[in-house]
Amino acid sequence: QVQLVESGGGSVQAGGSLRLSCAASGYTYSSYCMGWFRRAPGQEREGVAGIDSYGSTEYADSVKGRFIASKDNAKNTLYLQMNSLKPEDSAMYYCAAAEGPCYWWWILLPEKYAFWGQGTQVTVSS
C-alpha cells in the first residue's frame, strides 16, 4: 500500500524559506515519478515540481528559480526547498507518486498521479 506523508509546512513572511518533506513507503520508491502540487482556496490543483527516477526535475514557471525539488532514495523521501516565498505561494501542498516512467508533457499534471499525501499548509504573509 502506497503511503505518502508530507511535513514541513508552516507560516512565513514574504521572502522567507521553507523545506517540505514527503516520506514515502509501500512501493519501489526509486522507480516512481514524483511530484509536488498545490491548491489555493478556490483554485484548481496545480503542478509545482516534478522529479523522475533519475532525479531530473521540471518546474512550473511560477516557481522556477525559487523552488528546488530533490529526493533521497536511501531515505525514501522527497523534498521541496522553497525560497523567496511570495504570498501567492500560500496553499496546501501535496506530494504525489505515479508508477512507471515520467514524461515531461505530463509530469506536472495532477490527473496523471494515482497516489497522494494528505497535504501540508504553507502560508506566506506580506
Short mmCIF file of N, CA and C in Angstrom, two decimals:
data_model
loop_
_atom_site.label_atom_id
_atom_site.label_comp_id
_atom_site.label_asym_id
_atom_site.label_seq_id
_atom_site.Cartn_x
_atom_site.Cartn_y
_atom_site.Cartn_z
N GLN A 1 0.84 -1.18 0.00
CA GLN A 1 0.00 0.00 0.00
C GLN A 1 0.89 1.24 0.00
N VAL A 2 0.67 2.08 -0.98
CA VAL A 2 1.48 3.30 -1.10
C VAL A 2 1.03 4.31 -0.07
N GLN A 3 2.00 4.85 0.67
CA GLN A 3 1.70 5.91 1.63
C GLN A 3 2.67 7.05 1.44
N LEU A 4 2.12 8.26 1.45
CA LEU A 4 2.91 9.48 1.32
C LEU A 4 2.52 10.41 2.45
N VAL A 5 3.51 10.89 3.18
CA VAL A 5 3.23 11.76 4.32
C VAL A 5 4.08 13.02 4.21
N GLU A 6 3.41 14.15 4.04
CA GLU A 6 4.12 15.43 3.93
C GLU A 6 4.33 16.06 5.29
N SER A 7 5.36 16.88 5.37
CA SER A 7 5.62 17.65 6.58
C SER A 7 6.44 18.87 6.20
N GLY A 8 6.56 19.82 7.13
CA GLY A 8 7.41 20.98 6.90
C GLY A 8 6.69 22.26 6.57
N GLY A 9 5.38 22.19 6.41
CA GLY A 9 4.64 23.40 6.13
C GLY A 9 4.61 24.32 7.34
N GLY A 10 4.12 25.54 7.13
CA GLY A 10 4.03 26.50 8.22
C GLY A 10 3.76 27.89 7.70
N SER A 11 3.95 28.86 8.57
CA SER A 11 3.74 30.26 8.23
C SER A 11 5.08 30.96 8.16
N VAL A 12 5.23 31.80 7.15
CA VAL A 12 6.49 32.51 6.95
C VAL A 12 6.19 33.84 6.30
N GLN A 13 7.07 34.80 6.50
CA GLN A 13 6.91 36.09 5.85
C GLN A 13 7.44 36.03 4.42
N ALA A 14 6.94 36.92 3.61
CA ALA A 14 7.40 37.00 2.23
C ALA A 14 8.92 37.16 2.19
N GLY A 15 9.54 36.44 1.26
CA GLY A 15 10.99 36.43 1.17
C GLY A 15 11.65 35.32 1.94
N GLY A 16 10.89 34.66 2.79
CA GLY A 16 11.43 33.58 3.60
C GLY A 16 11.49 32.26 2.87
N SER A 17 11.89 31.23 3.60
CA SER A 17 12.08 29.90 3.01
C SER A 17 11.42 28.84 3.88
N LEU A 18 11.03 27.76 3.24
CA LEU A 18 10.55 26.55 3.91
C LEU A 18 11.04 25.35 3.13
N ARG A 19 11.20 24.23 3.83
CA ARG A 19 11.50 22.98 3.14
C ARG A 19 10.45 21.95 3.50
N LEU A 20 9.77 21.48 2.49
CA LEU A 20 8.79 20.43 2.66
C LEU A 20 9.44 19.07 2.46
N SER A 21 8.94 18.09 3.20
CA SER A 21 9.39 16.72 3.05
C SER A 21 8.20 15.82 2.78
N CYS A 22 8.45 14.74 2.07
CA CYS A 22 7.42 13.75 1.79
C CYS A 22 8.03 12.37 1.99
N ALA A 23 7.62 11.71 3.04
CA ALA A 23 8.11 10.37 3.34
C ALA A 23 7.24 9.35 2.62
N ALA A 24 7.87 8.47 1.85
CA ALA A 24 7.14 7.50 1.04
C ALA A 24 7.38 6.08 1.54
N SER A 25 6.37 5.26 1.42
CA SER A 25 6.51 3.86 1.79
C SER A 25 5.52 3.02 1.00
N GLY A 26 5.78 1.70 0.97
CA GLY A 26 4.83 0.78 0.37
C GLY A 26 5.04 0.48 -1.09
N TYR A 27 6.11 1.00 -1.69
CA TYR A 27 6.36 0.72 -3.09
C TYR A 27 7.83 0.97 -3.38
N THR A 28 8.23 0.61 -4.59
CA THR A 28 9.63 0.81 -5.00
C THR A 28 9.81 2.27 -5.34
N TYR A 29 10.12 3.03 -4.33
CA TYR A 29 10.14 4.49 -4.42
C TYR A 29 10.97 5.00 -5.57
N SER A 30 12.15 4.42 -5.75
CA SER A 30 13.11 4.99 -6.70
C SER A 30 12.62 4.91 -8.14
N SER A 31 11.68 4.02 -8.44
CA SER A 31 11.26 3.84 -9.82
C SER A 31 10.01 4.64 -10.17
N TYR A 32 9.51 5.40 -9.24
CA TYR A 32 8.30 6.16 -9.47
C TYR A 32 8.59 7.59 -9.89
N CYS A 33 7.63 8.15 -10.58
CA CYS A 33 7.62 9.56 -10.90
C CYS A 33 7.01 10.28 -9.70
N MET A 34 7.64 11.34 -9.21
CA MET A 34 7.15 12.04 -8.04
C MET A 34 6.86 13.50 -8.38
N GLY A 35 5.88 14.05 -7.70
CA GLY A 35 5.54 15.43 -7.97
C GLY A 35 5.10 16.18 -6.73
N TRP A 36 5.24 17.48 -6.78
CA TRP A 36 4.69 18.39 -5.78
C TRP A 36 3.59 19.22 -6.45
N PHE A 37 2.49 19.33 -5.76
CA PHE A 37 1.35 20.08 -6.25
C PHE A 37 0.85 20.99 -5.14
N ARG A 38 0.03 21.96 -5.52
CA ARG A 38 -0.56 22.83 -4.51
C ARG A 38 -1.95 23.25 -4.94
N ARG A 39 -2.74 23.56 -3.92
CA ARG A 39 -4.09 24.06 -4.18
C ARG A 39 -4.37 25.20 -3.22
N ALA A 40 -4.63 26.36 -3.79
CA ALA A 40 -5.04 27.52 -3.00
C ALA A 40 -6.56 27.54 -2.93
N PRO A 41 -7.13 28.16 -1.92
CA PRO A 41 -8.60 28.21 -1.80
C PRO A 41 -9.26 28.76 -3.06
N GLY A 42 -10.23 28.04 -3.56
CA GLY A 42 -10.97 28.48 -4.73
C GLY A 42 -10.27 28.26 -6.05
N GLN A 43 -9.12 27.60 -6.01
CA GLN A 43 -8.37 27.38 -7.24
C GLN A 43 -8.19 25.89 -7.51
N GLU A 44 -7.83 25.60 -8.75
CA GLU A 44 -7.54 24.22 -9.12
C GLU A 44 -6.19 23.80 -8.56
N ARG A 45 -6.04 22.49 -8.40
CA ARG A 45 -4.75 21.96 -8.00
C ARG A 45 -3.78 22.15 -9.16
N GLU A 46 -2.59 22.63 -8.87
CA GLU A 46 -1.61 22.88 -9.92
C GLU A 46 -0.28 22.20 -9.61
N GLY A 47 0.39 21.82 -10.67
CA GLY A 47 1.70 21.21 -10.52
C GLY A 47 2.75 22.26 -10.20
N VAL A 48 3.61 21.95 -9.27
CA VAL A 48 4.68 22.85 -8.86
C VAL A 48 6.03 22.33 -9.35
N ALA A 49 6.30 21.06 -9.10
CA ALA A 49 7.58 20.47 -9.48
C ALA A 49 7.40 18.98 -9.67
N GLY A 50 8.15 18.43 -10.60
CA GLY A 50 8.15 17.00 -10.83
C GLY A 50 9.58 16.51 -10.86
N ILE A 51 9.76 15.26 -10.45
CA ILE A 51 11.11 14.69 -10.44
C ILE A 51 11.02 13.24 -10.85
N ASP A 52 11.89 12.84 -11.78
CA ASP A 52 11.80 11.47 -12.28
C ASP A 52 12.73 10.55 -11.50
N SER A 53 12.78 9.29 -11.91
CA SER A 53 13.55 8.30 -11.15
C SER A 53 15.04 8.58 -11.17
N TYR A 54 15.49 9.38 -12.14
CA TYR A 54 16.90 9.73 -12.22
C TYR A 54 17.24 11.01 -11.48
N GLY A 55 16.21 11.69 -10.97
CA GLY A 55 16.44 12.93 -10.27
C GLY A 55 16.32 14.17 -11.12
N SER A 56 15.97 14.00 -12.40
CA SER A 56 15.75 15.16 -13.25
C SER A 56 14.46 15.84 -12.86
N THR A 57 14.46 17.16 -12.94
CA THR A 57 13.33 17.94 -12.43
C THR A 57 12.69 18.82 -13.49
N GLU A 58 11.44 19.15 -13.23
CA GLU A 58 10.68 20.08 -14.06
C GLU A 58 9.89 20.96 -13.11
N TYR A 59 9.76 22.26 -13.45
CA TYR A 59 9.09 23.19 -12.57
C TYR A 59 8.04 24.01 -13.30
N ALA A 60 7.04 24.42 -12.56
CA ALA A 60 6.11 25.39 -13.09
C ALA A 60 6.83 26.73 -13.24
N ASP A 61 6.41 27.49 -14.23
CA ASP A 61 7.07 28.79 -14.48
C ASP A 61 7.02 29.69 -13.25
N SER A 62 5.95 29.59 -12.49
CA SER A 62 5.76 30.48 -11.35
C SER A 62 6.75 30.24 -10.22
N VAL A 63 7.43 29.09 -10.24
CA VAL A 63 8.36 28.79 -9.14
C VAL A 63 9.79 28.58 -9.61
N LYS A 64 10.01 28.62 -10.90
CA LYS A 64 11.36 28.42 -11.42
C LYS A 64 12.32 29.44 -10.83
N GLY A 65 13.49 28.95 -10.43
CA GLY A 65 14.50 29.82 -9.83
C GLY A 65 14.30 30.05 -8.35
N ARG A 66 13.15 29.61 -7.81
CA ARG A 66 12.89 29.80 -6.37
C ARG A 66 12.73 28.46 -5.64
N PHE A 67 12.15 27.48 -6.28
CA PHE A 67 11.89 26.18 -5.65
C PHE A 67 12.85 25.14 -6.22
N ILE A 68 13.25 24.21 -5.37
CA ILE A 68 14.11 23.12 -5.80
C ILE A 68 13.56 21.81 -5.25
N ALA A 69 13.26 20.90 -6.17
CA ALA A 69 12.80 19.56 -5.78
C ALA A 69 13.99 18.61 -5.79
N SER A 70 14.01 17.72 -4.82
CA SER A 70 15.07 16.72 -4.76
C SER A 70 14.53 15.48 -4.06
N LYS A 71 15.30 14.42 -4.11
CA LYS A 71 14.88 13.23 -3.40
C LYS A 71 16.09 12.46 -2.91
N ASP A 72 15.85 11.73 -1.84
CA ASP A 72 16.86 10.87 -1.25
C ASP A 72 16.32 9.45 -1.32
N ASN A 73 16.80 8.68 -2.29
CA ASN A 73 16.27 7.33 -2.47
C ASN A 73 16.56 6.43 -1.28
N ALA A 74 17.67 6.66 -0.61
CA ALA A 74 18.02 5.83 0.55
C ALA A 74 17.03 6.05 1.69
N LYS A 75 16.48 7.26 1.78
CA LYS A 75 15.53 7.58 2.85
C LYS A 75 14.09 7.54 2.37
N ASN A 76 13.89 7.24 1.08
CA ASN A 76 12.53 7.24 0.51
C ASN A 76 11.81 8.55 0.79
N THR A 77 12.52 9.64 0.60
CA THR A 77 11.97 10.94 0.94
C THR A 77 12.16 11.92 -0.21
N LEU A 78 11.11 12.66 -0.46
CA LEU A 78 11.08 13.71 -1.47
C LEU A 78 11.09 15.05 -0.74
N TYR A 79 11.78 16.02 -1.32
CA TYR A 79 11.88 17.34 -0.70
C TYR A 79 11.47 18.44 -1.67
N LEU A 80 11.02 19.54 -1.11
CA LEU A 80 10.79 20.74 -1.89
C LEU A 80 11.33 21.91 -1.08
N GLN A 81 12.45 22.44 -1.53
CA GLN A 81 13.03 23.63 -0.92
C GLN A 81 12.40 24.85 -1.57
N MET A 82 11.76 25.67 -0.77
CA MET A 82 11.05 26.84 -1.30
C MET A 82 11.71 28.10 -0.76
N ASN A 83 12.26 28.88 -1.67
CA ASN A 83 12.96 30.11 -1.32
C ASN A 83 12.22 31.32 -1.89
N SER A 84 12.55 32.49 -1.37
CA SER A 84 11.94 33.73 -1.86
C SER A 84 10.43 33.60 -1.96
N LEU A 85 9.83 33.11 -0.91
CA LEU A 85 8.40 32.85 -0.93
C LEU A 85 7.58 34.12 -1.07
N LYS A 86 6.47 33.99 -1.78
CA LYS A 86 5.57 35.10 -2.03
C LYS A 86 4.20 34.77 -1.45
N PRO A 87 3.40 35.78 -1.16
CA PRO A 87 2.05 35.50 -0.66
C PRO A 87 1.24 34.59 -1.59
N GLU A 88 1.46 34.71 -2.89
CA GLU A 88 0.72 33.87 -3.84
C GLU A 88 1.17 32.41 -3.82
N ASP A 89 2.23 32.10 -3.07
CA ASP A 89 2.63 30.70 -2.89
C ASP A 89 1.82 30.02 -1.78
N SER A 90 1.01 30.78 -1.07
CA SER A 90 0.20 30.22 0.01
C SER A 90 -0.78 29.21 -0.55
N ALA A 91 -0.77 28.01 0.00
CA ALA A 91 -1.63 26.93 -0.49
C ALA A 91 -1.40 25.69 0.36
N MET A 92 -2.24 24.69 0.12
CA MET A 92 -1.98 23.35 0.65
C MET A 92 -1.08 22.66 -0.36
N TYR A 93 0.02 22.12 0.11
CA TYR A 93 0.98 21.46 -0.75
C TYR A 93 0.88 19.95 -0.57
N TYR A 94 0.90 19.25 -1.70
CA TYR A 94 0.77 17.80 -1.71
C TYR A 94 1.93 17.18 -2.47
N CYS A 95 2.38 16.03 -2.00
CA CYS A 95 3.25 15.24 -2.85
C CYS A 95 2.43 14.10 -3.44
N ALA A 96 2.88 13.61 -4.57
CA ALA A 96 2.16 12.56 -5.28
C ALA A 96 3.14 11.65 -5.99
N ALA A 97 2.68 10.43 -6.27
CA ALA A 97 3.52 9.44 -6.94
C ALA A 97 2.75 8.81 -8.09
N ALA A 98 3.48 8.56 -9.16
CA ALA A 98 2.92 7.89 -10.33
C ALA A 98 3.83 6.73 -10.69
N GLU A 99 3.23 5.58 -10.90
CA GLU A 99 4.03 4.39 -11.20
C GLU A 99 4.55 4.45 -12.62
N GLY A 100 5.79 3.99 -12.81
CA GLY A 100 6.34 3.90 -14.15
C GLY A 100 7.14 5.12 -14.54
N PRO A 101 7.58 5.19 -15.80
CA PRO A 101 8.44 6.29 -16.24
C PRO A 101 7.68 7.61 -16.31
N CYS A 102 8.44 8.69 -16.16
CA CYS A 102 7.88 10.04 -16.26
C CYS A 102 8.00 10.51 -17.70
N TYR A 103 7.06 11.33 -18.11
CA TYR A 103 7.17 12.02 -19.39
C TYR A 103 6.93 13.49 -19.17
N TRP A 104 7.73 14.30 -19.75
CA TRP A 104 7.72 15.72 -19.41
C TRP A 104 6.41 16.41 -19.75
N TRP A 105 5.68 15.88 -20.72
CA TRP A 105 4.44 16.56 -21.08
C TRP A 105 3.33 16.34 -20.07
N TRP A 106 3.54 15.40 -19.10
CA TRP A 106 2.50 15.25 -18.10
C TRP A 106 3.00 15.29 -16.67
N ILE A 107 4.28 15.48 -16.46
CA ILE A 107 4.83 15.36 -15.12
C ILE A 107 4.22 16.36 -14.14
N LEU A 108 3.68 17.48 -14.63
CA LEU A 108 3.05 18.46 -13.75
C LEU A 108 1.53 18.41 -13.81
N LEU A 109 0.99 17.35 -14.36
CA LEU A 109 -0.46 17.21 -14.47
C LEU A 109 -0.97 16.32 -13.34
N PRO A 110 -1.78 16.86 -12.42
CA PRO A 110 -2.22 16.06 -11.27
C PRO A 110 -3.01 14.81 -11.64
N GLU A 111 -3.72 14.83 -12.74
CA GLU A 111 -4.55 13.67 -13.11
C GLU A 111 -3.72 12.45 -13.48
N LYS A 112 -2.42 12.62 -13.67
CA LYS A 112 -1.54 11.51 -14.02
C LYS A 112 -1.03 10.76 -12.79
N TYR A 113 -1.32 11.26 -11.61
CA TYR A 113 -0.78 10.69 -10.38
C TYR A 113 -1.88 9.93 -9.63
N ALA A 114 -1.54 8.71 -9.23
CA ALA A 114 -2.53 7.86 -8.57
C ALA A 114 -2.46 7.94 -7.04
N PHE A 115 -1.32 8.32 -6.51
CA PHE A 115 -1.12 8.26 -5.07
C PHE A 115 -0.80 9.65 -4.53
N TRP A 116 -1.47 10.00 -3.43
CA TRP A 116 -1.38 11.35 -2.88
C TRP A 116 -1.19 11.32 -1.38
N GLY A 117 -0.45 12.32 -0.88
CA GLY A 117 -0.38 12.52 0.55
C GLY A 117 -1.55 13.37 1.03
N GLN A 118 -1.58 13.64 2.32
CA GLN A 118 -2.69 14.38 2.91
C GLN A 118 -2.51 15.89 2.82
N GLY A 119 -1.30 16.33 2.50
CA GLY A 119 -1.04 17.75 2.33
C GLY A 119 -0.46 18.42 3.55
N THR A 120 0.23 19.53 3.31
CA THR A 120 0.76 20.35 4.38
C THR A 120 0.57 21.81 3.99
N GLN A 121 0.10 22.63 4.92
CA GLN A 121 -0.28 24.00 4.63
C GLN A 121 0.93 24.93 4.66
N VAL A 122 1.00 25.77 3.65
CA VAL A 122 2.02 26.82 3.60
C VAL A 122 1.31 28.16 3.52
N THR A 123 1.65 29.06 4.42
CA THR A 123 1.05 30.39 4.44
C THR A 123 2.17 31.42 4.43
N VAL A 124 2.12 32.31 3.44
CA VAL A 124 3.13 33.35 3.30
C VAL A 124 2.46 34.70 3.48
N SER A 125 2.91 35.45 4.45
CA SER A 125 2.33 36.76 4.73
C SER A 125 3.20 37.87 4.14
N SER A 126 2.54 38.93 3.75
CA SER A 126 3.25 40.05 3.12
C SER A 126 3.78 41.02 4.16
#
